[in-house]
XYZ file of C-alpha atoms in Angstrom:
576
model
C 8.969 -15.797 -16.875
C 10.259 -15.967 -13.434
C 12.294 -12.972 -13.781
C 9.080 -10.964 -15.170
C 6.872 -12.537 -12.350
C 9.989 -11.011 -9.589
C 9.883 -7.733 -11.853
C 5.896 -7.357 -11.608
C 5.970 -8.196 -8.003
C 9.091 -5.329 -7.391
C 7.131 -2.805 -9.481
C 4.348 -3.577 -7.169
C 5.705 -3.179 -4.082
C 7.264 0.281 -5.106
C 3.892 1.431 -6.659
C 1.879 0.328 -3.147
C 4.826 1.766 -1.177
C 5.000 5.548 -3.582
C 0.790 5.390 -3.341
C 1.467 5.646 0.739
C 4.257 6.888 1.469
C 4.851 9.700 -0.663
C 0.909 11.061 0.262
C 1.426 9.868 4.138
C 4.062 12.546 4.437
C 2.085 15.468 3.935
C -0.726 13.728 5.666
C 1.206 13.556 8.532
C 3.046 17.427 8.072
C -0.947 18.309 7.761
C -2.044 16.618 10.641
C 1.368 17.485 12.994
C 0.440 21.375 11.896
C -2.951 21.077 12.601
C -2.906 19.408 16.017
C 0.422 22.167 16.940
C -1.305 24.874 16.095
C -4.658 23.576 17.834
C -2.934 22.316 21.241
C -0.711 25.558 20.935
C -4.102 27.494 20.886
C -5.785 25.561 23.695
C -2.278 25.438 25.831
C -2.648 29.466 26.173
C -6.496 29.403 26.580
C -6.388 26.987 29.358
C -3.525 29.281 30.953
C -5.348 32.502 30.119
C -8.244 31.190 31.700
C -6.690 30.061 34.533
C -4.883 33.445 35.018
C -8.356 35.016 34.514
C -9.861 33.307 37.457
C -7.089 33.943 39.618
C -7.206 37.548 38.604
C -11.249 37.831 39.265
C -10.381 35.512 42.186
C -7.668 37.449 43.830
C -9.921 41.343 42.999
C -12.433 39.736 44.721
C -10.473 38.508 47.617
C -8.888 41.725 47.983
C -11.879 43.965 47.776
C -13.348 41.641 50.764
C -10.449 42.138 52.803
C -10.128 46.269 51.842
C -14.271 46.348 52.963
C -13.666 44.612 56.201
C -10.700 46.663 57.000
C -13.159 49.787 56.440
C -15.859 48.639 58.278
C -13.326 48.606 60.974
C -11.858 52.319 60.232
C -15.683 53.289 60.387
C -16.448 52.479 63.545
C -13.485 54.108 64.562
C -14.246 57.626 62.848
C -18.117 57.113 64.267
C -17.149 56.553 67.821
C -14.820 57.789 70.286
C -13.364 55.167 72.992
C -15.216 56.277 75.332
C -18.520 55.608 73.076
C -17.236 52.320 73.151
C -16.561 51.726 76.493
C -19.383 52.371 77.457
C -21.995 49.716 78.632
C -22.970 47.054 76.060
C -22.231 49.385 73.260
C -19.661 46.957 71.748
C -22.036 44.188 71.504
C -24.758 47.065 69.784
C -21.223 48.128 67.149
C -20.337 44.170 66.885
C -24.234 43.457 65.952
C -24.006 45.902 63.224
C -21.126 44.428 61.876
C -22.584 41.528 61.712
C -25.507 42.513 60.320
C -23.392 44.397 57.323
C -21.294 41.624 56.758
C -21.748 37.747 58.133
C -17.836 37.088 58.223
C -17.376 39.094 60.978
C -17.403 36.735 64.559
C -16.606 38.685 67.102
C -15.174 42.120 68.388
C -13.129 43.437 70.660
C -11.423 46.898 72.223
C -7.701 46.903 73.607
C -5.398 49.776 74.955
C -2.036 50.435 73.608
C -0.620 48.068 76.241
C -2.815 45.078 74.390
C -4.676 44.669 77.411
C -8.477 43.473 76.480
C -10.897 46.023 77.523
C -13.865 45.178 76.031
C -15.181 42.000 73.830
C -17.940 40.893 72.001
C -18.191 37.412 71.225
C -19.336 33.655 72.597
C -15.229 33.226 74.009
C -14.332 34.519 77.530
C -11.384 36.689 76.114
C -11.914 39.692 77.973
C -8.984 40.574 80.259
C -6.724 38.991 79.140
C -2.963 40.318 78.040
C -1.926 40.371 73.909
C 0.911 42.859 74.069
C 3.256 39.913 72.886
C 0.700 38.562 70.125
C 2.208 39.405 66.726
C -0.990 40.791 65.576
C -0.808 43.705 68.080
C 2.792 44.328 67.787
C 2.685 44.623 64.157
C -1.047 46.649 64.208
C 0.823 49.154 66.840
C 3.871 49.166 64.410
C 1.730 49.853 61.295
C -1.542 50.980 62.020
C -3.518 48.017 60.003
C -3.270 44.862 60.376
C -4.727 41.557 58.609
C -3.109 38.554 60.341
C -2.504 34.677 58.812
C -4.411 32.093 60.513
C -3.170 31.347 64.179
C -4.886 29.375 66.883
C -4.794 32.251 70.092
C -6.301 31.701 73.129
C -9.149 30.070 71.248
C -6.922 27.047 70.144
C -9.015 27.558 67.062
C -7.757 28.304 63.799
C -8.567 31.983 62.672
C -7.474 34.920 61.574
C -8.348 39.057 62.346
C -8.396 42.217 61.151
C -6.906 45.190 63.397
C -6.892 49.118 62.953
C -5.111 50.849 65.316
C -6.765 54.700 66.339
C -5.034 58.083 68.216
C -7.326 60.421 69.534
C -6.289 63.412 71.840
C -3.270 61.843 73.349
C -4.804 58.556 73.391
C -3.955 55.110 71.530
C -6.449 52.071 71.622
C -6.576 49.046 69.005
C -10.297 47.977 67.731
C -9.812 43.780 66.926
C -12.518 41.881 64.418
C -11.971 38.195 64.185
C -13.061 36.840 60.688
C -15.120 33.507 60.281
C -12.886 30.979 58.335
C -15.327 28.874 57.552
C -16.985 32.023 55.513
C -13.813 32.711 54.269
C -12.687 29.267 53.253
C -15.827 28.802 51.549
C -15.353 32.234 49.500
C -11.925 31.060 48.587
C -12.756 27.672 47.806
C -15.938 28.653 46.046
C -14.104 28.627 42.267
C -15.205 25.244 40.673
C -12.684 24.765 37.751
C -13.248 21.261 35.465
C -12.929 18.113 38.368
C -9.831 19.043 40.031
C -9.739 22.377 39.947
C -9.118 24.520 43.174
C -7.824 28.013 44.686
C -6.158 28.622 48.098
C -4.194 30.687 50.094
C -0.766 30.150 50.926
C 1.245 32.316 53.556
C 4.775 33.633 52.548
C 6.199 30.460 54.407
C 3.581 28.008 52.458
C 1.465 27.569 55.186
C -2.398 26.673 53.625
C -4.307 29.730 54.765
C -7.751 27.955 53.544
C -9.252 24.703 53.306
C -8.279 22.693 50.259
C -10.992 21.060 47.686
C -8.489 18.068 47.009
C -8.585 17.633 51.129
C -4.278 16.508 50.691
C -3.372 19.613 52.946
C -5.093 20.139 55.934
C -5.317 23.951 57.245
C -2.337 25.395 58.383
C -0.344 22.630 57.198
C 3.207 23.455 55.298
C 2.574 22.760 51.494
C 5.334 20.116 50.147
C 5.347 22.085 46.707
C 5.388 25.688 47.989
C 9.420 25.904 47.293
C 9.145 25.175 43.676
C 5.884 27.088 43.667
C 7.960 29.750 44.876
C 10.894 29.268 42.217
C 8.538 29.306 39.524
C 6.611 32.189 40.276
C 7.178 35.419 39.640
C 5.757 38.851 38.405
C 5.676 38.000 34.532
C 5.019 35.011 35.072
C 1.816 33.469 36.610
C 1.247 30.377 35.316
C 3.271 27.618 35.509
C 3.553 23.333 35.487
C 4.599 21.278 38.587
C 4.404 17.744 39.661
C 4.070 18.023 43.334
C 2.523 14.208 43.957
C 3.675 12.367 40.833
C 0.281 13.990 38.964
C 1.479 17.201 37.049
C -0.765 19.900 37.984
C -1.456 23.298 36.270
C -0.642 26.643 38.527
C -1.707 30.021 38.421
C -0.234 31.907 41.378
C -0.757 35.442 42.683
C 0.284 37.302 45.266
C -2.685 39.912 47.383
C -2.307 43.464 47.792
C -1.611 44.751 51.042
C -1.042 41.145 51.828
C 1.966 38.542 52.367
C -0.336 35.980 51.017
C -0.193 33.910 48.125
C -3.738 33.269 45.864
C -3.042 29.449 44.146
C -5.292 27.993 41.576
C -4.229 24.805 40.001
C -5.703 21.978 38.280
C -4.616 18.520 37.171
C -2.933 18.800 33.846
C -5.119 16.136 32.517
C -8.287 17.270 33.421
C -7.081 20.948 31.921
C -6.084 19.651 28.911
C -9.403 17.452 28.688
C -10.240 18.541 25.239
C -6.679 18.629 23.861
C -6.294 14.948 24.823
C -9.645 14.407 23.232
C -8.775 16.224 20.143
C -5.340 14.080 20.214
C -7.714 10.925 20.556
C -9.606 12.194 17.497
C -6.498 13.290 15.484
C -4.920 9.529 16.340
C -8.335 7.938 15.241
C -8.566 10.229 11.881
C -5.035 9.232 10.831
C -5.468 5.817 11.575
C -8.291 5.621 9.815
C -6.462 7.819 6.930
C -3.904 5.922 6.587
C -5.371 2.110 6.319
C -7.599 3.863 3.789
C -4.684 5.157 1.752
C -3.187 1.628 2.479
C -5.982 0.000 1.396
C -6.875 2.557 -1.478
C -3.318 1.741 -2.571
C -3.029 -1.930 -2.322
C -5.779 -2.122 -4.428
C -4.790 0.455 -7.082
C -1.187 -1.233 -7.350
C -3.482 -4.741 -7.772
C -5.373 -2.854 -10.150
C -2.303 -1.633 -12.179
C -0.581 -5.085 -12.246
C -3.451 -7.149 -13.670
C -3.775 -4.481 -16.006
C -0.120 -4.451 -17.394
C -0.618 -8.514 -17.000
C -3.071 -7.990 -19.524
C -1.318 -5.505 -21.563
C 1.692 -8.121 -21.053
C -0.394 -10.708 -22.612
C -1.533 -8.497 -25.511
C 1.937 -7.750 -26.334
C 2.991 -10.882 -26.018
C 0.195 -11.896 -28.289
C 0.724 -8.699 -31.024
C 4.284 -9.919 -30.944
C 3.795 -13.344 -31.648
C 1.436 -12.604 -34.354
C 4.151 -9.782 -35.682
C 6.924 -12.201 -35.614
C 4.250 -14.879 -37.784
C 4.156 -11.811 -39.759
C 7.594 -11.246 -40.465
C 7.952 -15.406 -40.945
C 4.847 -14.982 -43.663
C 6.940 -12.133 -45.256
C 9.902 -13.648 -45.353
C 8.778 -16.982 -46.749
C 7.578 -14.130 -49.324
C 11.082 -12.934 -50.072
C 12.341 -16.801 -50.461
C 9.326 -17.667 -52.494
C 11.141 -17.442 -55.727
C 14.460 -19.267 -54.734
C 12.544 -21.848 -53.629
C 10.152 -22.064 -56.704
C 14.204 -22.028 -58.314
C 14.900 -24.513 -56.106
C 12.087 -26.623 -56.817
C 11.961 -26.540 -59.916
C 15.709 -27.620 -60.567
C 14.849 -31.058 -59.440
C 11.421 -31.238 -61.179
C 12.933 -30.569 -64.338
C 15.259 -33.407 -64.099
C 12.655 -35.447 -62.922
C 11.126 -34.880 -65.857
C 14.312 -35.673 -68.210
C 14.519 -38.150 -66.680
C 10.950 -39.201 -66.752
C 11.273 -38.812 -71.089
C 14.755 -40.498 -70.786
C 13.371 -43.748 -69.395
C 10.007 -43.642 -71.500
C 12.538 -43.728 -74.819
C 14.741 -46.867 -73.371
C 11.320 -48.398 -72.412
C 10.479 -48.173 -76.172
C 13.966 -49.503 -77.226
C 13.360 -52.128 -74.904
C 10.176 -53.054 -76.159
C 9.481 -52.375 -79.254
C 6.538 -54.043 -79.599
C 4.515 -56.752 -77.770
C 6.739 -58.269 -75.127
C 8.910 -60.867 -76.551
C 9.784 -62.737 -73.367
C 12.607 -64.668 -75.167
C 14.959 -61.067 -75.671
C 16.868 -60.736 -73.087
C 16.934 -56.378 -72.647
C 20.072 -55.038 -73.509
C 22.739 -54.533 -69.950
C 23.645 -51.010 -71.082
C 19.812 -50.149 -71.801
C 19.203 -51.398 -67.908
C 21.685 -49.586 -66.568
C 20.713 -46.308 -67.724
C 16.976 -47.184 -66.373
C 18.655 -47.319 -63.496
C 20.420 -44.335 -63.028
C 17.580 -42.673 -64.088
C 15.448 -44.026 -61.345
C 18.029 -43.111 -59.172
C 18.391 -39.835 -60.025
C 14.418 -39.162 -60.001
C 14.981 -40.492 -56.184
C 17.195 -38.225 -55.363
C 15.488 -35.056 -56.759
C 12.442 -36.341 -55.250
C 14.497 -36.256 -51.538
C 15.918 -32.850 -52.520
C 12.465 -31.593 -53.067
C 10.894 -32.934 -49.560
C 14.167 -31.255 -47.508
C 13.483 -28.063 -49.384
C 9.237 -28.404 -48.923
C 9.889 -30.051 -45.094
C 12.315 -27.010 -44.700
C 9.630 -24.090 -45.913
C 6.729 -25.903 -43.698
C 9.010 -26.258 -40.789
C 9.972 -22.268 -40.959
C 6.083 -21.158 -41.763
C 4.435 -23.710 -39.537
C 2.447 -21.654 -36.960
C 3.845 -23.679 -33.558
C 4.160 -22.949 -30.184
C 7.215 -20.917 -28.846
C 9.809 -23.731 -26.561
C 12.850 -22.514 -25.340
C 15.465 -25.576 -25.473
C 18.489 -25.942 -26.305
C 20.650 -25.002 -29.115
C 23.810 -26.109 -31.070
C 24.918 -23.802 -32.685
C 27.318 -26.476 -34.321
C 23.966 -28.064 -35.437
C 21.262 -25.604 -36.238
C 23.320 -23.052 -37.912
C 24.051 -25.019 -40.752
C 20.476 -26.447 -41.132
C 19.362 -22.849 -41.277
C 21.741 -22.191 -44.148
C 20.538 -24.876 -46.280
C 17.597 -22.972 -47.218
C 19.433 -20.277 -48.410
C 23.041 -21.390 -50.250
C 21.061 -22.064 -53.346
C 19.597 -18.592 -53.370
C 22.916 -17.341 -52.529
C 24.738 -19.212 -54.895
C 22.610 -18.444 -57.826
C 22.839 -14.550 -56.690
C 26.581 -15.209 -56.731
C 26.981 -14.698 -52.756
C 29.623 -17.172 -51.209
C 28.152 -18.439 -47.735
C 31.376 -19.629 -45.482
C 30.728 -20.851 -41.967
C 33.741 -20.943 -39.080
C 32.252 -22.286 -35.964
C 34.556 -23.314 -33.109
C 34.605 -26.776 -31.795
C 33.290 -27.927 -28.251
C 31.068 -24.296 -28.774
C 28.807 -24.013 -25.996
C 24.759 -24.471 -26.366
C 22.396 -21.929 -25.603
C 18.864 -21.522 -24.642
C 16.158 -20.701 -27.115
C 13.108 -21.050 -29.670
C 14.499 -23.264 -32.976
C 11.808 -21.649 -34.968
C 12.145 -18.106 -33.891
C 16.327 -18.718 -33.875
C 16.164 -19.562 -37.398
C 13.944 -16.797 -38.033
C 16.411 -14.547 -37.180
C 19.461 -15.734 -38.932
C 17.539 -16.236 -42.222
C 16.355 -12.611 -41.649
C 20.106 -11.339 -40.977
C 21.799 -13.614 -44.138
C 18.620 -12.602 -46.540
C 19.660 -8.618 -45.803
C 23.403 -9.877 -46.039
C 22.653 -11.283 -49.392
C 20.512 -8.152 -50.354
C 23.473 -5.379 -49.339
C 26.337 -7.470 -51.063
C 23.897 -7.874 -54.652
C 23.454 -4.253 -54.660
C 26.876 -3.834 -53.954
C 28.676 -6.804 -56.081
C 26.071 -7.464 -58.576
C 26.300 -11.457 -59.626
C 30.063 -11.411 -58.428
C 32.573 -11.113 -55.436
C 29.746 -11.216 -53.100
C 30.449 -12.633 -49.590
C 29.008 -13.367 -46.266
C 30.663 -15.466 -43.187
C 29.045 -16.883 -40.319
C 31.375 -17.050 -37.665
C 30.354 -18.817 -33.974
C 32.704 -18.764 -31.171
C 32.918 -18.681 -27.229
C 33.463 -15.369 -25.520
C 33.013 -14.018 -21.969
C 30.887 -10.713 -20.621
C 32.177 -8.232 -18.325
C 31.222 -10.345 -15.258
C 33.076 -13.294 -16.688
C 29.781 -15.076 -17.823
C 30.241 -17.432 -20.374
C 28.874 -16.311 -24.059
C 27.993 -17.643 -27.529
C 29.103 -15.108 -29.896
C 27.780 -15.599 -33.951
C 28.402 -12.903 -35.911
C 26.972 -11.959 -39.549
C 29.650 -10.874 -41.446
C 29.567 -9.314 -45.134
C 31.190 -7.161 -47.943
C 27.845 -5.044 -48.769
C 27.131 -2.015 -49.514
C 26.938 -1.000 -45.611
C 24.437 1.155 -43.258
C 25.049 4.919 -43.389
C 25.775 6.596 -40.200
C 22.723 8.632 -39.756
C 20.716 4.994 -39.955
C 22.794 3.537 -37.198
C 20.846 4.882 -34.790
C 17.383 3.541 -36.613
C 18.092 0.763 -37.852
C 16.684 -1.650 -35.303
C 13.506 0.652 -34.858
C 10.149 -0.608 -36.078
C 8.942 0.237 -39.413
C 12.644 1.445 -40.390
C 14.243 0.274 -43.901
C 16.706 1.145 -46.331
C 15.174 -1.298 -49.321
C 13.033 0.465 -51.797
C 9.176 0.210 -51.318
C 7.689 -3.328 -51.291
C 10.824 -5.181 -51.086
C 10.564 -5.002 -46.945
C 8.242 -3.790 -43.853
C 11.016 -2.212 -41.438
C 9.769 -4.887 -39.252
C 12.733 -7.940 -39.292
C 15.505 -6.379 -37.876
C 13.243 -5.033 -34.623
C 11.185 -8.133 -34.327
C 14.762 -9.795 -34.523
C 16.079 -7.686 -31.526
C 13.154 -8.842 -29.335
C 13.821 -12.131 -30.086
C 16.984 -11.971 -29.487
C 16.371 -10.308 -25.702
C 13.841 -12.701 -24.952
C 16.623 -15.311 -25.405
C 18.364 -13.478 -22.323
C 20.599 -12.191 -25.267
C 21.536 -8.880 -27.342
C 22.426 -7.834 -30.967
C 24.469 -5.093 -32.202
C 25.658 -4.055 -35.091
C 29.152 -2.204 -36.581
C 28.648 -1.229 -40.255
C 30.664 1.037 -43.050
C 29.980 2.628 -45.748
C 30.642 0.606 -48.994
C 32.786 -1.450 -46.942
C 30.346 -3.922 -45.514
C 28.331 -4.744 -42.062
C 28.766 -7.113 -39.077
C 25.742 -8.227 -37.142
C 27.133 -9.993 -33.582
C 24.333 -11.893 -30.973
C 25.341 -12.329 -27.913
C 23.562 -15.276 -26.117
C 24.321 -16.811 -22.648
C 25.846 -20.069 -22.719
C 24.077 -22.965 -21.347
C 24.720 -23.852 -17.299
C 25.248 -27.695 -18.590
C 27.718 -26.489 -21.081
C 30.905 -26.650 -20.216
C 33.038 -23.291 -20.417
């Protein structure tokens, strides 16, 4: 029982653990597939839409930069230097500027020696000397100039945009300085999740603009711009970088025309907002996934097991009642020995009922004469007679006691055995059978045998069954005479070195024939002709035999006879 009970619970376990983990694997494939091919997606739409702000970002940029440079060549086509020279006619140009453009602050006229002819502005910068300022050097050198952020005379930070005009002999430089705060504003304007922000970087990493995040001030040296500037390159745009411990999305770009770099980054976790949301959602579904399919599966393997307990208990129950079946049919078989039996004694009985009756006549004749002594030898034989009617009377409760103690419907005890003991009780009910069939029974059991554990009932069930086809193969073999059958009992030991009781059902039959070897312990199976058996005691015998802890085989030949051998495991107590 204990052993089923471990059995059940181990067929349990790998039911539960086959209902989850054979279906949480392609769960899991299903859900890892899903959420690749998802963040994959979102991964290169956050990217793409990075690098499509930065490209509208940086046209944009660009095309403000190209207009103001225009606005500067067109007042240079539309008036001469002397037009501008000429009394307040820069303020009336600078006014128009303004007027086409807000970003423009001030304006101002220089020679080709960078001396400051004329200005328009609110700063007293008129006069004054910029032949060393980069921005004129560079403007002379190239024609056009837009220069980074620089403080000047103006200790201010700003930046300006210079053209540089020849006209009949004659070289002057027309000088626009651009508001910042206009132009940080128009940089800065992108709004990208919570983090996100664009600025401008110069080719050294100095911040050109204002930052939304506020961590670098204007013209202050970005920390990150040397990896920025490992990372970046023509084909590729966007890239990841940790500059403050907080890895940050970038899409960098550089302007046209311009050593300036266009930045738009944003922190990785607000980019990836939704992925980590749809990772929150994929973590919740498969969570809730699998305790379903852990609970849908605990409760189908509990399902399963009280089931097969049930089925358990109906077998158990079909197989009790088959095995009361096979007692019923075998008392059947036996019926007319034992009626042979019985009626042996009862016969004598009742010679020896008529035997008395006549010496109670000689005896007494007539009335009772008390003063005749009965005659000794007349005694004596009333006697013996008695005795002998006492000791067919015994014979005839062992045999009676021995049928009702085989067909008594009882309750199945394991205990245990000797086979020293119980082997030949079982054989009393059959050696008259046998010996009026002309079968010779022997026994040869080995002293100091070893007990074994098992039902007496169903035990003698099965060795009546195996001696009843013994005595059945050697009659149709043998006839009345030469029939034989040894039981033999003996210790033996398994392959592990357990030890074994070994009885074996020996006889000189007619045999099994190969092609039934196979069958013959397979229900419903027989060899006798119809209505002499059901096919049913040799298999019901096998299962009692296994539910002993035991097993039965059997070697058989031809017209040469069969041996039936039970192997049974000696009792722990027993010494081996």
């Amino acid at each position: 029982m204990n052993k089923l009970k471990q059995n059940r619970q181990w067929l349990k376990r790998a039911i539960f653990l086959n209902m989850t983990f054979f279906p949480m694997i392609p769960f899991i494939i299903a859900l890892g597939i899903s959420f690749y091919f998802f963040s994959s997606a979102l991964d290169k739409s956050t990217q793409a839409s990075l690098e499509r702000i930065l490209t509208d970002h940086r046209k944009m940029i660009e095309s403000f930069l190209l207009e103001r440079k225009s606005d500067l060549e067109l007042i240079t086509r539309a008036y001469t230097f002397e037009d501008i020279m000429a009394e307040k006619a820069i303020t009336t140009i600078c006014q128009s500027l303004q007027k086409r453009s807000p970003a423009f602050v001030d304006l101002g006229l220089f020679d080709d020696t960078g001396n400051h002819l004329k200005y328009s502005g609110s700063f007293a910068l008129a006069g004054k000397s910029y032949t060393q300022e980069p921005w004129f050097q560079k403007t002379m050198l190239r024609g056009f100039y837009i220069s980074d952020i620089f403080l000047g005379y103006r200790n201010i930070p700003h930046f300006v945009v210079a053209v540089r005009k020849t006209e009949n002999n004659q070289t002057w430089v027309l000088r626009a300085t651009i508001d910042t705060v206009f132009f940080d504003s128009m940089v800065s304007g992108v709004r990208i999740g919570k983090t996100g922000e664009a600025y401008i970087l110069n080719n050294e990493g100095v911040a050109q603009t204002a930052r939304r995040s506020g961590d670098i001030a204007l013209l202050d040296k970005d920390p990150a711009f040397g990896w920025m500037n490992e990372q970046f390159s023509s084909s590729q745009q966007t890239f990841q970088l940790s500059p403050k411990g907080q890895p940050f999305l970038y899409a960098v770009s550089k302007l046209a025309n311009k050593s300036w770099y266009l930045v738009v980054r944003q922190e990785k976790q607000d980019a990836y907002k939704a992925l980590y949301s749809a990772i929150l959602i994929c973590v919740i579904i498969a969570i809730l996934g699998l305790a379903a399919l852990v609970v849908l599966a605990y409760f189908t393997s509990e399902t399963i097991c009280r089931r097969m307990d049930r089925l358990d208990e109906e077998k158990a129950q079909l197989g009790s009642q088959l095995i009361r079946a096979v007692q019923l049919a075998e008392i059947g078989e036996m019926a007319a020995g034992f009626a042979h039996e019985i009626n042996n004694p009862l016969q004598i009985i009742k010679s020896e009922y008529a035997l008395i009756k006549i010496l109670m006549e000689e005896l007494y004749p007539g009335k009772e004469d008390k003063d005749n002594s009965p005659d000794p030898k007349t005694l004596n034989d009333i006697r013996e007679s008695v005795d002998q009617i006492h000791k067919q009377v015994e014979r005839c409760h062992e045999i009676t006691s021995a049928i009702l103690k085989f067909g008594r419907k009882k309750e199945v005890k394991h205990t245990t055995l000797d086979p020293g003991t119980v082997i030949p009780e079982i054989l009393k009910l059959v050696e008259n059978s046998a010996r009026t069939s002309g079968v010779e029974i022997t026994t040869r059991i080995e002293e100091k045998i070893p007990n074994f554990m098992g039902d007496p009932g169903r035990f003698q069930q099965v060795m009546l069954n195996l001696v009843n086809n013994a005595i059945h193969a050697v009659t149709s073999r043998h006839g009345a005479n030469g029939g034989k059958i040894e039981i033999n009992a003996a210790q033996t030991r398994d392959d592990e070195g357990r030890a074994m009781v070994d009885i074996q059902v020996n006889d000189n039959g007619c045999g099994i024939a190969p092609e039934h070897m196979d069958k013959i312990f397979s229900p419903f199976f027989t060899t006798k002709a119809v209505g002499r058996g059901t096919g049913l005691g040799l298999s019901v015998c096998f299962g009692i035999i296994e539910s002993f802890g035991g097993t039965m085989s059997v070697d058989s030949r031809l017209n040469e006879g069969t041996v039936f051998s039970i192997q049974l495991p000696a009792h722990e107590n027993q010494p081996s």
